[in-house]
C-alpha atoms as one frame of an Amber mdcrd trajectory, in Angstrom:
protein
  24.839 -14.065  15.631  26.771 -11.271  14.160  25.424  -8.692  11.643  27.456
 -10.181   9.006  25.498 -13.534   9.533  22.289 -11.442   8.890  23.682 -10.002
   6.027  23.898 -13.239   4.784  20.694 -14.323   5.104  18.595 -10.767   4.999
  19.667  -9.037   2.058  18.256  -6.020   0.899  19.301  -5.421  -2.243  18.239
  -1.884  -3.855  16.903  -1.710  -7.528  17.801   0.932  -9.890  17.681   4.756
  -9.443  18.784   7.164  -7.423  19.088   5.146  -4.304  22.627   3.430  -3.182
  23.436  -0.182  -1.718  22.286   0.260   1.614  22.606  -0.688   4.751  20.429
  -3.984   5.813  18.618  -2.265   8.476  18.608   1.464   9.376  21.128   1.473
  12.742  17.873   1.757  15.687  16.442  -2.049  13.612  19.729  -3.764  14.060
  20.232  -6.155  15.930  21.832  -5.873  19.714  22.653  -2.063  18.872  22.253
  -1.403  22.648  19.433   0.536  22.032  19.148   4.201  23.567  19.546   5.879
  27.032  16.425   6.768  29.303  14.630   9.827  28.980  16.351  12.010  30.957
  19.533  11.295  30.159  22.384  13.114  28.105  21.327  11.233  24.844  18.007
  11.156  24.902  16.609  12.261  21.990  19.667  12.699  20.180  21.116  10.975
  17.152  22.573   7.878  18.586  23.559   6.112  15.014  21.077   6.235  12.005
  18.553   8.333  13.871  16.798  11.358  12.177  16.775  14.613  14.047  16.945
  18.294  13.880  15.089  20.536  12.389  15.410  19.445   8.795  15.091  15.869
   7.228  15.352  14.373   3.769  13.491  11.203   3.244  14.209   9.242   0.119
  11.384   7.083  -1.366  12.861   4.096  -3.883  12.422   0.870  -5.028  14.035
  -2.003  -3.093  14.318  -6.032  -3.540  13.391  -7.308   0.455  14.187 -10.723
   1.362  12.721 -13.104   3.859  14.832 -16.164   4.392  14.634 -17.868   0.682
  12.061 -15.848  -0.271  12.049 -12.367  -1.600   9.736  -9.660  -3.712   9.762
  -5.967  -5.166   9.328  -3.845  -2.235   9.814   0.248  -1.213  12.754   1.734
   1.056  12.732   5.366   2.258  16.556   6.023   1.848  17.817   3.040   1.345
  16.289   1.082   4.305  13.324  -1.590   5.066  12.224   0.110   7.760  12.356
   3.089   7.590  14.822   5.429   9.306  13.889   5.889  13.101  12.770   9.837
  13.550  13.220  11.257  16.617  11.857  15.036  17.600  11.524  16.878  20.784
   7.738  18.355  21.545   7.793  22.272  21.093  10.180  22.459  18.125   9.033
  22.758  13.424  10.435  20.386  12.001  10.242  20.242   7.783  10.569  17.212
   5.855  11.787  17.041   2.422  10.511  13.592   0.456  11.607  12.840  -2.543
   9.780   9.984  -4.804  12.265   7.846  -6.866   8.914   5.466  -7.155   7.593
   4.970 -11.272   4.154   5.485  -9.345   2.951   8.292  -6.892   4.130   8.107
  -3.145   3.055   9.887   0.256   3.988  10.044   3.253   1.285  10.166   6.830
   2.252  10.755   9.878   0.264   8.442  12.285  -1.010   9.749  14.859   0.826
  13.071  14.675  -1.515  16.425  14.857  -0.734  18.264  11.879  -2.283  21.133
   9.519  -4.616  18.999   7.252  -2.504  19.801   4.231   0.386  17.708   6.129
  -1.411  14.885   6.805  -0.313  12.914   3.624  -3.483  11.619   2.461  -3.090
  11.724  -1.455  -6.919  13.153  -2.730  -7.382  14.398   0.784  -5.287  16.391
   2.288  -2.638  16.980  -1.112  -2.101  15.966  -4.039   0.405  13.321  -3.491
   4.224  13.087  -4.810   4.701  12.012  -8.477   7.591  10.475  -9.771  10.481
  12.269  -9.678   9.035  15.332  -7.633   9.345  16.008  -3.644   7.271  17.863
  -1.211   8.316  19.343   1.913   6.166  18.482   4.658   6.466  21.058   7.535
   5.039  21.669  10.830   5.051  22.325  14.798   5.734  18.818  16.769   3.001
  19.763  19.429   3.349  16.356  21.019   5.207  13.440  22.323   5.415   9.676
  22.416   5.721   7.071  20.340   3.986   7.398  16.950   5.176   6.205  13.053
   4.819   6.860   9.642   3.778   4.900   6.598   2.539   5.826   2.480  -0.946
   6.339   2.274  -0.478   5.363  -1.416  -1.376   2.010  -3.097  -0.404  -0.942
  -1.298   3.308   1.268  -0.305   2.553   0.661   3.496   2.809  -3.316   2.884
   5.780  -3.576   0.831   7.849  -1.842   2.999   7.156   2.135   3.486   7.237
   2.168   7.123   9.257   3.470  10.096   9.122   4.403  13.656   8.893   8.156
  15.129   9.769   8.930  19.071   8.791  12.434  20.512  10.504  13.570  23.070
   9.005  15.343  25.509   9.472  19.115  26.809  10.154  19.064  29.926  11.493
  15.293  31.393   9.554  12.656  31.604   7.706  11.002  34.649   8.500   7.737
  33.564  11.793   6.549  34.713  13.350   3.973  32.441  17.300   3.462  31.415
  17.018   2.239  28.508  14.609   1.976  25.400  14.180  -0.149  22.191  12.117
   0.535  19.263   9.704  -2.753  18.364   8.296  -2.491  14.977   5.955  -5.197
  14.505   4.993  -6.626  10.945   3.921  -9.155   7.892   5.545  -9.442   4.541
   4.586 -11.844   1.994   5.914 -12.251  -1.983   2.731 -11.833  -3.114   2.067
  -8.907  -3.241  -1.355  -7.456  -1.813  -3.120  -6.674  -5.351  -3.133 -10.334
  -5.773  -4.076 -11.188  -2.452  -6.977  -8.690  -2.601  -7.504 -10.435  -6.129
  -7.751 -14.261  -4.539  -9.563 -13.252  -1.371 -11.948 -11.261  -3.497 -12.407
 -14.739  -5.977 -12.686 -16.680  -2.157 -13.298 -15.215   0.866 -11.089 -17.585
   3.157  -8.383 -17.852   0.517  -6.035 -17.800   2.937  -7.615 -19.837   6.228
  -6.172 -23.047   6.364  -6.836 -23.594  10.097 -11.171 -24.562   9.083 -12.641
 -27.344  11.358 -12.252 -30.622   9.600 -13.795 -33.941  10.198 -11.080 -35.346
  12.130 -11.558 -32.787  14.585 -14.918 -33.144  14.870 -14.152 -37.113  15.416
 -11.762 -36.204  17.852 -14.231 -34.143  19.829 -12.587 -31.038  19.317 -13.304
 -27.680  18.429 -17.432 -27.167  17.820 -20.159 -29.657  18.241 -21.519 -31.077
  15.208 -24.805 -29.189  16.355 -22.538 -26.271  16.430 -21.095 -26.498  12.986
 -24.838 -27.175  11.606 -25.988 -24.221  12.877 -23.197 -22.281  11.917 -23.225
 -23.593   8.426 -26.721 -22.515   8.211 -25.627 -19.118   8.538 -22.917 -19.149
   6.237 -20.657 -18.317   9.152 -17.348 -19.442   9.864 -15.864 -19.573  13.539
 -12.580 -19.745  12.158 -12.249 -16.736   9.819 -10.101 -14.689  12.751  -7.846
 -13.205   9.844  -8.492 -12.496   5.865  -4.406 -12.770   5.249  -2.841 -15.466
   7.305   0.898 -17.074   8.379  -0.243 -19.097   5.030   1.636 -16.652   3.115
   3.164 -13.863   5.636   6.326 -14.062   7.701   5.677 -12.157  10.851   8.818
  -9.801  11.350  10.178  -7.794  14.850  12.018  -4.626  13.195  12.333  -6.625
   9.663  13.336  -9.892  11.769  11.926 -13.226  11.651  12.127 -15.845  14.802
  15.204 -17.720  13.137  17.665 -13.836  12.794  16.646 -13.139  16.828  16.217
  -9.723  16.830  18.294  -8.874  20.471  17.826  -6.367  22.514  20.976  -5.855
  25.233  20.164  -4.796  28.810  21.810  -5.093  32.008  20.287  -6.878  34.864
  17.823  -4.363  36.253  17.747  -1.791  34.098  14.398  -0.661  33.172  13.154
  -1.374  29.909  10.910   0.828  27.899   9.928  -0.922  25.017   8.221   1.295
  22.004   5.626  -1.251  20.815   4.496  -0.214  16.973   2.002  -2.545  15.148
   2.335  -1.797  11.552   1.480  -4.971   9.757  -0.651  -4.208   7.061  -3.377
  -6.904   7.843  -1.994  -9.187  11.443  -3.132  -8.411  14.905  -0.627  -9.530
  17.149  -0.769 -10.980  20.576   2.125  -9.631  22.440   3.607 -11.066  25.423
   7.492 -11.533  27.143   7.394 -14.568  29.103   8.468 -14.500  32.938   8.258
 -10.605  32.538   5.626  -8.635  33.120   4.482  -5.196  31.233   3.659  -2.551
  32.971   1.424  -0.452  30.182   2.736   3.440  30.283   1.215   5.039  27.318
  -1.115   3.913  24.539  -0.604   5.805  20.869   1.469   8.080  22.584  -0.307
   9.249  24.962   0.906   8.762  28.708  -1.387   6.625  30.950  -1.647   5.688
  34.930   0.755   2.255  34.990  -1.246  -0.739  34.542   0.535  -4.198  34.414
  -0.652  -7.093  31.897   0.896  -9.989  31.170  -0.447  -9.822  27.378  -1.258
  -7.132  24.677  -3.031  -7.306  22.154  -1.951  -4.477  19.452  -4.035  -3.903
  16.464  -2.737  -2.551  13.617  -2.000   0.899  13.796  -1.801   0.730  17.552
   1.286   1.778  20.145   1.940   1.035  23.104   4.926   1.678  25.401   5.560
  -0.670  28.409   8.327  -1.176  30.934   9.844  -4.236  31.158  12.211  -4.777
  33.968  14.390  -8.447  33.821  16.248  -8.631  37.127  18.445 -12.134  36.200
  20.975 -11.871  33.456  19.118 -14.680  31.305  17.290 -14.679  27.934  13.437
 -13.689  27.636  11.477 -14.261  24.359   9.486 -11.257  23.242   6.905 -13.156
  21.297   4.011 -11.409  18.798   1.649 -14.355  17.929  -1.027 -13.568  15.017
  -4.074 -13.616  16.294  -5.243 -16.651  14.309  -2.725 -18.189  15.591  -0.748
 -19.088  12.194   2.553 -18.155  13.145   4.402 -15.778  15.356   7.705 -14.211
  15.186   9.925 -14.384  18.322  13.039 -12.093  19.574  15.065 -11.870  22.541
  15.650  -9.137  25.743  19.214 -10.606  26.280  22.176  -9.498  28.616  24.503
 -10.507  25.493  24.187 -11.199  22.306  23.709 -14.703  21.070  21.184 -15.533
  23.844  18.177 -16.856  23.188  15.079 -18.747  24.395  12.781 -21.531  22.926
  10.609 -20.855  20.348   7.178 -21.180  21.770   4.414 -23.368  20.238   1.573
 -22.017  18.926  -1.303 -21.893  20.832  -4.360 -23.541  19.387  -6.124 -21.560
  17.172  -9.106 -19.527  18.796 -12.689 -19.759  17.674 -15.695 -17.254  17.111
 -18.520 -17.272  18.931 -22.100 -15.841  19.002 -20.912 -13.038  20.956 -18.502
 -12.237  17.712 -21.588 -12.526  15.636 -23.336  -9.449  18.267 -26.084 -12.490
  19.633 -24.607 -13.157  22.966 -27.837 -13.330  25.115 -26.311 -13.532  28.316
 -25.851  -9.153  28.181 -29.723  -9.361  27.491 -30.848 -11.398  30.952 -33.461
  -9.439  32.568 -34.260  -7.477  29.552 -37.544  -7.776  27.618 -36.675  -9.460
  24.411 -40.809  -9.584  23.273 -40.411  -8.064  19.780 -36.632  -8.154  19.135
 -35.668  -9.120  15.826 -32.517 -12.118  16.043 -32.004 -12.197  12.051 -28.922
 -11.413  10.969 -29.558  -9.369   8.307 -32.856  -6.712   9.427 -31.795  -3.738
   9.273 -33.970  -1.918  11.254 -31.393  -2.575  13.802 -29.017  -0.550  12.054
 -31.233   2.462  10.161 -28.038   4.149   9.136 -27.243   1.543   6.704 -27.904
   1.166   3.531 -29.001  -1.251   1.653 -27.065  -3.750  -0.944 -25.303  -6.819
  -1.980 -22.634  -4.866   0.024 -23.576  -5.949   3.480 -24.922  -9.514   4.642
 -25.402  -9.160   8.268 -26.167  -6.811  10.724 -25.439  -7.722  14.216 -28.973
  -8.235  15.806 -27.291  -7.424  19.678 -23.782  -5.479  19.168 -22.703  -5.064
  23.117 -19.855  -2.750  24.617 -16.581  -5.066  24.583 -14.439  -2.686  25.988
 -13.971  -4.530  28.628 -13.498  -7.654  26.851 -10.429  -9.345  25.945  -9.372
  -9.416  22.685 -10.176 -12.446  20.513  -9.112 -15.356  21.327  -7.132 -14.402
  24.778 -10.629 -14.878  26.485  -9.546 -18.037  28.777  -5.910 -16.872  29.221
  -4.881 -17.592  32.556  -2.153 -15.053  33.067  -2.907 -11.038  32.882  -4.693
  -9.370  29.139  -5.047  -6.079  28.864  -8.052  -4.661  28.327  -8.962  -0.745
  27.138 -11.090  -0.665  30.536  -8.152  -1.071  32.726  -6.331   2.068  30.636
  -6.910   5.613  32.537  -5.208   8.748  31.234  -2.301   9.220  33.510  -3.469
  13.518  32.381  -6.792  14.822  33.378  -8.716  14.778  29.536  -8.526  18.201
  28.360 -12.139  18.856  27.700 -14.645  17.829  30.259 -17.449  18.804  28.121
 -20.642  16.364  27.496 -21.463  15.449  24.311 -24.340  17.129  22.580 -24.825
  15.213  20.077 -24.242  10.894  19.134 -23.372   9.585  15.763 -23.590   5.883
  14.520 -20.702   4.891  12.679 -21.975   1.101  10.840 -18.845  -0.896  10.062
 -20.098  -3.359   7.380 -19.269  -6.217   5.196 -20.250  -8.733   2.970 -17.104
 -11.197   3.907 -18.220 -14.096   1.156 -17.692 -11.505  -1.735 -14.751  -9.741
   0.446 -16.879  -6.250   0.286 -15.856  -3.521   3.230 -17.804  -0.425   3.401
 -19.064   1.840   6.412 -22.690   1.786   6.823 -23.009   0.088   3.318 -21.545
   2.619   1.775 -17.643   3.393   0.198 -15.889   6.088  -1.723 -15.786   5.193
  -4.850 -19.616   4.954  -4.323 -19.781   8.348  -3.302 -20.608   8.024   0.240
 -21.037  11.766   1.947 -18.442  12.862   4.142 -19.097  13.059   7.965 -19.463
  16.403   8.818 -18.615  18.012  12.419 -18.779  21.254  13.801 -15.371  22.866
  14.760 -15.268  22.876  18.649 -18.104  20.379  18.219 -18.236  17.610  20.784
 -19.673  14.637  19.733 -20.148  11.021  21.129 -19.652   8.083  17.757 -20.666
   4.991  18.631 -18.611   2.320  16.120 -20.766  -0.425  15.601 -19.385  -3.767
  14.353 -21.341  -5.929  12.457 -18.719  -8.007  10.676 -17.280 -10.965  12.511
 -13.653  -8.926  12.282 -12.054  -6.979  14.333 -11.398  -3.601  12.671  -8.588
  -1.212  13.981 -10.599   2.107  13.710  -8.152   4.943  12.967  -9.302   8.618
  12.988  -6.524  11.164  11.497  -6.086  14.723  12.739  -7.336  13.847  16.032
  -7.674  11.835  19.394 -10.274  10.796  20.933 -11.743   9.867  24.501 -12.824
   6.218  24.582 -16.158   6.322  26.632 -14.616   3.452  29.198 -14.912   4.237
  33.306 -15.897   7.507  34.431 -14.892  10.772  32.872 -12.213  12.991  33.444
  -9.459  10.334  32.770 -10.594   8.437  29.853  -7.878   6.935  27.835  -6.893
   8.643  24.299  -6.381   6.889  21.018  -6.212   7.800  17.652  -6.971   4.005
  16.567  -9.437   1.721  18.228  -9.805  -1.946  17.606 -13.791  -2.845  17.351
 -14.578  -5.881  18.386 -16.646  -8.810  16.248 -20.430  -7.932  16.760 -19.436
  -5.475  19.487 -19.587  -1.466  19.387 -16.907   0.830  21.172 -17.800   4.544
  22.093 -15.777   8.021  22.011 -16.349  11.013  22.702 -14.391  13.701  19.826
 -13.701  17.102  20.570 -13.351  18.058  16.570 -10.577  20.824  16.995  -8.591
  20.166  13.724 -10.497  22.194  10.955 -10.367  20.249   7.199 -10.557  16.710
   6.094  -9.594  14.261   7.129  -9.658  10.295   6.797 -11.328   7.620   8.642
 -10.565   4.177   8.238 -10.043   0.640   8.696  -6.208  -0.051   9.250  -6.333
  -3.340   7.854  -5.063  -2.489   4.315  -7.326  -4.902   2.126 -10.323  -3.741
   4.070  -9.374   0.401   3.247  -8.424  -0.507   0.288 -11.920  -2.250  -0.815
 -13.875   0.934   0.885 -13.972   0.774   4.274 -13.033   4.305   4.502 -15.070
   7.681   4.630 -13.915  11.497   5.065 -14.243  13.240   8.448 -14.949  17.137
   8.019 -14.169  19.278  10.447 -16.309  23.290   9.599 -16.734  26.148  11.083
 -21.190  26.616  11.455 -20.857  29.429   8.690 -19.223  26.733   6.264 -22.307
  24.541   6.021 -21.428  21.894   8.535 -24.240  19.910  10.291
């Protein structure tokens, strides 16, 4: 397939304003562009075609029209492209990124996962005023880390309509991870239905896009839940098929802006070690990613190096990044399959020795059903424990004293369990290796070995029927107070999910260590997916003074209120 054919099928139409007709995709996202050479090679970190690098970078945000197949809609582009250009930096340099906004509304760019001064973090109303129409703002910060990251708007719903792009930061010293060629894989979801309209529909009916409910036909056929189980779940007003809010009923799923039909292709020579820098830039979709026939060796998570671990499938939550190595030995095509967590759709790309090769598009696997474990009611974990007097009621606030009562909280998980060793939703019974958080170990020793001096519970709460999302039963618009930390303080944070959906929780400005395995080399991340009815603990060193966003990275959840502010202050400034 030639680029000309791709251009005919997937046109990016630039609207009026300062933007001119743009190339279809930025160079890094074009099919069969050949990739970038390995990290220790001469080309590493250099501009290899459309990549932005150096100490001064200019980005222009503008209106566009974007099409996938026969569907199109208004969109937001950066430098005229969707996805946005690849920004490639080097650890230890300084960078100034001038952003000009040609939209008719305020915009912004947040550097997801980058450790920057808080006033460069790009969250309007929190870390800076935002970029008004016709205005510009220059972000300036030192680059103090290496790895795979990305950038996106933190204004309105612009992220869902195209304003996202990758960042790769080469290490200051040669990377010990050997590879011959690398590619960025940016996963995304796209719908011609504007996210504000999606939100309105979900407010009207929480399961508006859930087209995979259990049916009478399924009951008669003996598939899915039994009648007894269905009645029990109905009495609790729960739906075990409620896996994703916005689904393939409206979404097209994309890899580097291409859907399955476009078949984005990455070239290789047999025997090469290929580094795939996988970024889930979706607004609302957690993906299960696999490369059938090729094991993936995970070498980094959220930009941080990890001890190599092999997996056949990874559930990559929204806003997470994973770097993996694959090594195809044969001159054959290998599919790269990203399947939506609810199995309502997928996107297939290809690894191949030459353009035009492909693999069959796999059939969607059976859609998963939630279980009592996803409701925080799995009694298997309580075997041998004295459960006398313990309430299993689904709205017993005594089990979560930090949650504010109100119509926005419909359920309290009676028995939330640590799920860091669990496979992701729907992957429990796969007969191949599925990565879990508990398998991740940092390659380098954790920088702060101190034991936390205090811990806090952060409850993820919702009334899913009314599509109300909150933290501790409160939203930003409710006037929820910031979560305070003292500068340099070591704190354990327990995230407890009282809802029946996974929540990828992202903390700006910091990395935290997941409390899994023995201390010393726990995985460091900026985003963690908290499974339904589960809990996750992480240890945090509050070493970045300022005000930081702390939120679910499902865009509609954040927009509806699942967000708080974390303040990091010196003692004298009155923090806790």
